[in-house]
Amino acid sequence: MANAVEKPKDSFRPSMLLYDTRYRSLTIQIVVFALFVAAAAWLIDNTVRNLSALGKDFDFGFLGVRAGYDIAQHLIPYTQNSTHAQAMLVGLLNTLLIAVMGCALATVIGVIVGVLRLSSNWLVARLMTVYVEMFRNVPVLLWILLFYTVFSEASPTPAAFRGEDGQSMLLGLFAVTNRYTAIPDVAVERGFGTLDLGLFSLNLTFAAIVVVLAASFYVRHRLKARARAVQESTGRRPSTWWKSLLIVVLPIALLLWVLGTHLLVPSLSGFNFTGGINVPNSFMALWLALSFYTGAFIAEIVRAGILAVSRGQSEAAFALGLRPRRTMSLVILPQALRVIVPPLISQFLNLTKNSSLAIAVGYLDLRGTLGGITLNQTGRELECVLLMMLIYLAISLIISGGMNVYNSRIRLKER
Amino acid sequence: MSDTHAQTVPFVRDTMLPQAAPPAGQAGAVRWLRENLFSGWVNTVLTLLGLLALFVLVKEMAPWFLHSVWNANTLTECRQIVADRWGPDATGACWAMIRERWPQFLFGFYPSNLYWRPVTALVLLFVALAPVLFPGVPRRLMVFSVLYPFLGFWLLWGGSIWLPVVAILGFVIGYAVWRVLQRRSPLLALLGGIVAALVWWLFLAGPVNEALTSALPLGLEMVRSDRFGGFVLSLTIGVAAISLSLPLGIMLALGRQSDMFLIKTMSVCFIEFIRGVPLITLLFTASLLLNYFLPPGTNFDIILRVIIMVTLFAAAYIAEVIRGGLAALPRGQYEAGNALGLNYFQAQRLIILPQALKISIPGIVSTFIGLFKDTTLVIFVGLLDPLKGITDAVRASTDWKGIYWEPYIFVGAIFFLFCFGMSRYSMHLERRLKRDHR
Amino acid sequence: METIERAIDPSHMKISDEIAIQIRAMNKWYGQFHVLRDINLTVHRGERIVICGPSGSGKSTLIRCINRLEEHQSGQIVVDGTELTSDLKNIDTVRSEVGMVFQHFNLFPHLTILENCTLAPIWVRKVPKEEAEETAMHFLRKVKIPDQAHKYPGQLSGGQQQRVAIARSLCMKPRIMLFDEPTSALDPEMIKEVLDTMISLAEEGMTMLCVTHEMGFAQAVANRVVFMDQGQIVEQNTPREFFNNPQSERTKMFLSQILGH
């Protein structure tokens, strides 16, 4: 095609850097980036000069050095002679433990309260509103301290459980004392022993339980799939609930019986409970406070999610003759979950981050080990704080990355 | 069979029926009880459980509250009074502690003869907020809102009045230069204004301040940062961080929405980094690491450092809230702005942001509530927050050793009032917005 | 109102003596507010009834009572020989016999068009999936959108969504259809496609109760028009009589308002 008008070959003028759309954004970006690099260089230069003035260097070698302090709760073997890196790992595991257990309990509380807030029962709905408002509008630190105080100030000493007229244990299994909460331990008489695999040893008893459980759930999954197939071909859905209950419960019950599983109920000997597990109150307080606090937020999310599914949806399902239970599982829940899950995950993130307040009650998590005692002992502020931030960041990014995948999978298709 | 079939007998009502009362058992308290508390066995069980929970709570807590003691000097004295009045086994709240120590909860260790200064600052804060929060207040008061940060700073920390004045002058000079150069080129004006203000602050402000101070030594008594504590500290950090984080958050949100790759990447990295780490680690950075990052020898105020970090923290969250608001705007608004010939900044300022901010108000307020609650975390960098800092300080005295419940309940109640009030205000705004949009 | 011609000659339509819906002395209150007052209405099989009236007159509430989306407090509603009481069995029976189309479609946004149509047949009628899908495709062809079967409701236009909603109800093979202002949420050009679907349904002899403001539809299809005001039936008559020779003052006023411009 012959172009009548030749595109004028404009010579480059400096002002075009600013007023030509082709160069403008590039110019701005280069300027901003240069400023950013300059600022970063300035900060790094400052840091280097400060470090040399203090006679310090930037080195993570301290992680291999003997830690020399105790951590009361450790999920992996740990002694004073372990390294700082191991201490950090113990702290990280403690953080993850509180996060996972907190998220689980908070979800349970949140779902129950969120549903009850929508209940037509006037009294219960009001009580739940009071709970939600009370917990949401007060700093989480206060709840942690308050729960800790309930345990440490309002609970009896272990010795108070002594004798006939002493305190009685909850259900005969639990004892809340001012130092720890004694809960029963689970023990087996005839374990399968352990298998040494060189690098680590495998607890065969534990492995057997996991395998049986996994197998039961797989069979249950197959059962449901079969029920669906039967329904699709004949229209009748065979009732599955009692079969799946049996499939899940029976094998594991049998295995536990073969193993001779029994509870080791804590009992008082001397001034302390022995036999069970003594969970430190710092853990209990932190766990309950974080769960109840986050639970209040989750309750609001659940409530909003259910309300977001319009009334018309359930009416349409009723008009088609679906029973309330089916309406819930086929129409309301699938839609409500789309609304609920993303903010729910961000609450999980908040709970994980808030678990760093463990320091207020002396529970040694990542913040308490790496960012606390290790930092103070080694004086490596820069390394410790940076490493701690990176670890928290990694946890957050993993969780939110998972959420993004989920979100893109369930997004409603619209024009 | 046809149209004229018997069933289509025409019908005309000649007298309208009046409103009738519902049948008996369908109205009044009985119906209310049946519908709201005892409809079906699930509901009945829930009601009974609720009543049981209420009963247990009241039974456990009512005596403690009823046996409150307001007049005592020590905890032992308190307990003695409770035992004398209600028997040796009775427990009672000892609010006398609050009565004696409330100035500490409010002001920390701020000199007691200077309490009027934080109080004035708080009152003036409401005056400064009025034109922002309530549409009915005259716009001219905005000038005061703009000047308030300097006034508030001066009232709280004291010192020579010339310091804030000189700081304001920097803005005035920058603005003047921008105004003069505006006619030549907007970009030049922006750069000129910034440079002029920087030159003033970095090189001229110091000497001018000294000269003015020695010539006319007007000022208030200095109060050091370590005297701050209690709710004065919480409010100072909270208000400062809230007002500073809003503009920063807007900038970050716009950056994240930008088509410029580098700017977008930098905004995303900043926001995700801040949102990914706990506030406590940022506070640590403020107290431990900032000294490494700044030129050797710099050592500035810990409260200021904390405010900077809390501001960055809140800005990242606000940016996400505003991004939601920006995303909710229809594409047509951007196109209309461009079609009218507005440039990027004009379109943002006049069309996009006013609407996006309006949509984001509830989210912004709840971020602020979170921020205000989070000011209690400053205890972990050694500042005396009202919750743990002051409470520990109170318990450290022999008089009140062992008092736990009362201070927590008192501080919790005050936080509740602030946060609940803010959330109700945001709900009110939300409703007003919905009305406006209809 | 002239846009739709008299599509059905009423004299050719089969209206049997069999009673489909019988409402006797029915009253309903919302709290203290008396929404439905002494409603008496008998609908025979094959009848096409249009219910009209000013907003707030209780028309929607009335037809929502017929499949018990709303509860009545006194009087009697018998649908296909089943009386509506709090008995869940009866409610289930009635609901699976009565189809309903809503003003805002209420399609399930998380399910495809086909899944929307097969959900109830599979779970309520216990029809095998393949058969349910065949039925669904049959009705989707009838409402002229078989090619959209695997899309989601959000991807369809309003008129298409409402036709899917009609098909979804039809998949349950109902004997009675209720329409609650099916065209009020639609753009003008989409109203016709929905009305056409309803007309063809009427031609097949479906018993229909329709709350609508489409007076053209009423004239074309209905064999009876019921006019409601203040929660009571004020007038009912054949469309010809109703429109040409309204009796009560309220009816005249309503017609002058709705047809006046």
PDB file of N, CA and C in Angstrom, chain B residues 74-103:
ATOM      1  N   THR B  74      -3.916   0.490  99.040  1.00  0.00           N
ATOM      2  CA  THR B  74      -3.117  -0.642  98.574  1.00  0.00           C
ATOM      3  C   THR B  74      -4.040  -1.826  98.307  1.00  0.00           C
ATOM      4  N   LEU B  75      -3.477  -2.827  97.661  1.00  0.00           N
ATOM      5  CA  LEU B  75      -4.271  -4.015  97.352  1.00  0.00           C
ATOM      6  C   LEU B  75      -4.650  -4.759  98.629  1.00  0.00           C
ATOM      7  N   THR B  76      -3.720  -4.823  99.570  1.00  0.00           N
ATOM      8  CA  THR B  76      -4.009  -5.504 100.836  1.00  0.00           C
ATOM      9  C   THR B  76      -5.167  -4.817 101.536  1.00  0.00           C
ATOM     10  N   GLU B  77      -5.154  -3.489 101.530  1.00  0.00           N
ATOM     11  CA  GLU B  77      -6.230  -2.739 102.160  1.00  0.00           C
ATOM     12  C   GLU B  77      -7.563  -3.072 101.487  1.00  0.00           C
ATOM     13  N   CYS B  78      -7.517  -3.122 100.157  1.00  0.00           N
ATOM     14  CA  CYS B  78      -8.683  -3.484  99.358  1.00  0.00           C
ATOM     15  C   CYS B  78      -9.249  -4.813  99.807  1.00  0.00           C
ATOM     16  N   ARG B  79      -8.365  -5.815  99.860  1.00  0.00           N
ATOM     17  CA  ARG B  79      -8.815  -7.174 100.172  1.00  0.00           C
ATOM     18  C   ARG B  79      -9.368  -7.209 101.594  1.00  0.00           C
ATOM     19  N   GLN B  80      -8.753  -6.414 102.473  1.00  0.00           N
ATOM     20  CA  GLN B  80      -9.221  -6.332 103.847  1.00  0.00           C
ATOM     21  C   GLN B  80     -10.655  -5.801 103.889  1.00  0.00           C
ATOM     22  N   ILE B  81     -10.890  -4.741 103.104  1.00  0.00           N
ATOM     23  CA  ILE B  81     -12.232  -4.136 103.073  1.00  0.00           C
ATOM     24  C   ILE B  81     -13.249  -5.149 102.565  1.00  0.00           C
ATOM     25  N   VAL B  82     -12.876  -5.856 101.492  1.00  0.00           N
ATOM     26  CA  VAL B  82     -13.795  -6.861 100.938  1.00  0.00           C
ATOM     27  C   VAL B  82     -14.096  -7.911 101.994  1.00  0.00           C
ATOM     28  N   ALA B  83     -13.066  -8.381 102.654  1.00  0.00           N
ATOM     29  CA  ALA B  83     -13.252  -9.425 103.662  1.00  0.00           C
ATOM     30  C   ALA B  83     -14.117  -8.911 104.806  1.00  0.00           C
ATOM     31  N   ASP B  84     -13.909  -7.665 105.223  1.00  0.00           N
ATOM     32  CA  ASP B  84     -14.703  -7.101 106.321  1.00  0.00           C
ATOM     33  C   ASP B  84     -16.170  -7.006 105.945  1.00  0.00           C
ATOM     34  N   ARG B  85     -16.414  -6.565 104.708  1.00  0.00           N
ATOM     35  CA  ARG B  85     -17.804  -6.283 104.340  1.00  0.00           C
ATOM     36  C   ARG B  85     -18.570  -7.533 103.951  1.00  0.00           C
ATOM     37  N   TRP B  86     -17.909  -8.415 103.184  1.00  0.00           N
ATOM     38  CA  TRP B  86     -18.681  -9.527 102.620  1.00  0.00           C
ATOM     39  C   TRP B  86     -18.176 -10.896 103.058  1.00  0.00           C
ATOM     40  N   GLY B  87     -17.435 -10.936 104.125  1.00  0.00           N
ATOM     41  CA  GLY B  87     -16.980 -12.227 104.618  1.00  0.00           C
ATOM     42  C   GLY B  87     -15.613 -12.593 104.078  1.00  0.00           C
ATOM     43  N   PRO B  88     -14.943 -13.492 104.764  1.00  0.00           N
ATOM     44  CA  PRO B  88     -13.536 -13.797 104.437  1.00  0.00           C
ATOM     45  C   PRO B  88     -13.366 -14.465 103.076  1.00  0.00           C
ATOM     46  N   ASP B  89     -14.382 -15.171 102.593  1.00  0.00           N
ATOM     47  CA  ASP B  89     -14.207 -15.883 101.331  1.00  0.00           C
ATOM     48  C   ASP B  89     -14.557 -15.032 100.120  1.00  0.00           C
ATOM     49  N   ALA B  90     -15.127 -13.858 100.367  1.00  0.00           N
ATOM     50  CA  ALA B  90     -15.612 -13.047  99.246  1.00  0.00           C
ATOM     51  C   ALA B  90     -14.445 -12.503  98.427  1.00  0.00           C
ATOM     52  N   THR B  91     -14.700 -12.362  97.138  1.00  0.00           N
ATOM     53  CA  THR B  91     -13.712 -11.690  96.286  1.00  0.00           C
ATOM     54  C   THR B  91     -14.359 -10.417  95.764  1.00  0.00           C
ATOM     55  N   GLY B  92     -13.540  -9.451  95.483  1.00  0.00           N
ATOM     56  CA  GLY B  92     -14.106  -8.199  94.990  1.00  0.00           C
ATOM     57  C   GLY B  92     -13.104  -7.483  94.110  1.00  0.00           C
ATOM     58  N   ALA B  93     -13.636  -6.629  93.230  1.00  0.00           N
ATOM     59  CA  ALA B  93     -12.756  -5.865  92.354  1.00  0.00           C
ATOM     60  C   ALA B  93     -12.184  -4.690  93.125  1.00  0.00           C
ATOM     61  N   CYS B  94     -10.955  -4.361  92.800  1.00  0.00           N
ATOM     62  CA  CYS B  94     -10.315  -3.261  93.515  1.00  0.00           C
ATOM     63  C   CYS B  94     -10.105  -2.101  92.556  1.00  0.00           C
ATOM     64  N   TRP B  95     -11.170  -1.379  92.318  1.00  0.00           N
ATOM     65  CA  TRP B  95     -11.058  -0.276  91.358  1.00  0.00           C
ATOM     66  C   TRP B  95     -10.308   0.908  91.950  1.00  0.00           C
ATOM     67  N   ALA B  96     -10.028   0.826  93.238  1.00  0.00           N
ATOM     68  CA  ALA B  96      -9.278   1.909  93.876  1.00  0.00           C
ATOM     69  C   ALA B  96      -7.947   2.128  93.171  1.00  0.00           C
ATOM     70  N   MET B  97      -7.402   1.022  92.605  1.00  0.00           N
ATOM     71  CA  MET B  97      -6.140   1.139  91.879  1.00  0.00           C
ATOM     72  C   MET B  97      -6.299   2.090  90.694  1.00  0.00           C
ATOM     73  N   ILE B  98      -7.393   1.916  89.977  1.00  0.00           N
ATOM     74  CA  ILE B  98      -7.628   2.781  88.823  1.00  0.00           C
ATOM     75  C   ILE B  98      -7.781   4.222  89.300  1.00  0.00           C
ATOM     76  N   ARG B  99      -8.519   4.368  90.378  1.00  0.00           N
ATOM     77  CA  ARG B  99      -8.764   5.698  90.920  1.00  0.00           C
ATOM     78  C   ARG B  99      -7.447   6.388  91.252  1.00  0.00           C
ATOM     79  N   GLU B 100      -6.514   5.593  91.800  1.00  0.00           N
ATOM     80  CA  GLU B 100      -5.249   6.207  92.187  1.00  0.00           C
ATOM     81  C   GLU B 100      -4.317   6.367  90.999  1.00  0.00           C
ATOM     82  N   ARG B 101      -4.323   5.404  90.110  1.00  0.00           N
ATOM     83  CA  ARG B 101      -3.306   5.385  89.060  1.00  0.00           C
ATOM     84  C   ARG B 101      -3.792   5.798  87.674  1.00  0.00           C
ATOM     85  N   TRP B 102      -5.025   6.255  87.559  1.00  0.00           N
ATOM     86  CA  TRP B 102      -5.510   6.502  86.202  1.00  0.00           C
ATOM     87  C   TRP B 102      -4.658   7.503  85.429  1.00  0.00           C
ATOM     88  N   PRO B 103      -4.044   8.538  86.095  1.00  0.00           N
ATOM     89  CA  PRO B 103      -3.204   9.439  85.288  1.00  0.00           C
ATOM     90  C   PRO B 103      -2.091   8.688  84.578  1.00  0.00           C
TER      91      PRO B 103
END
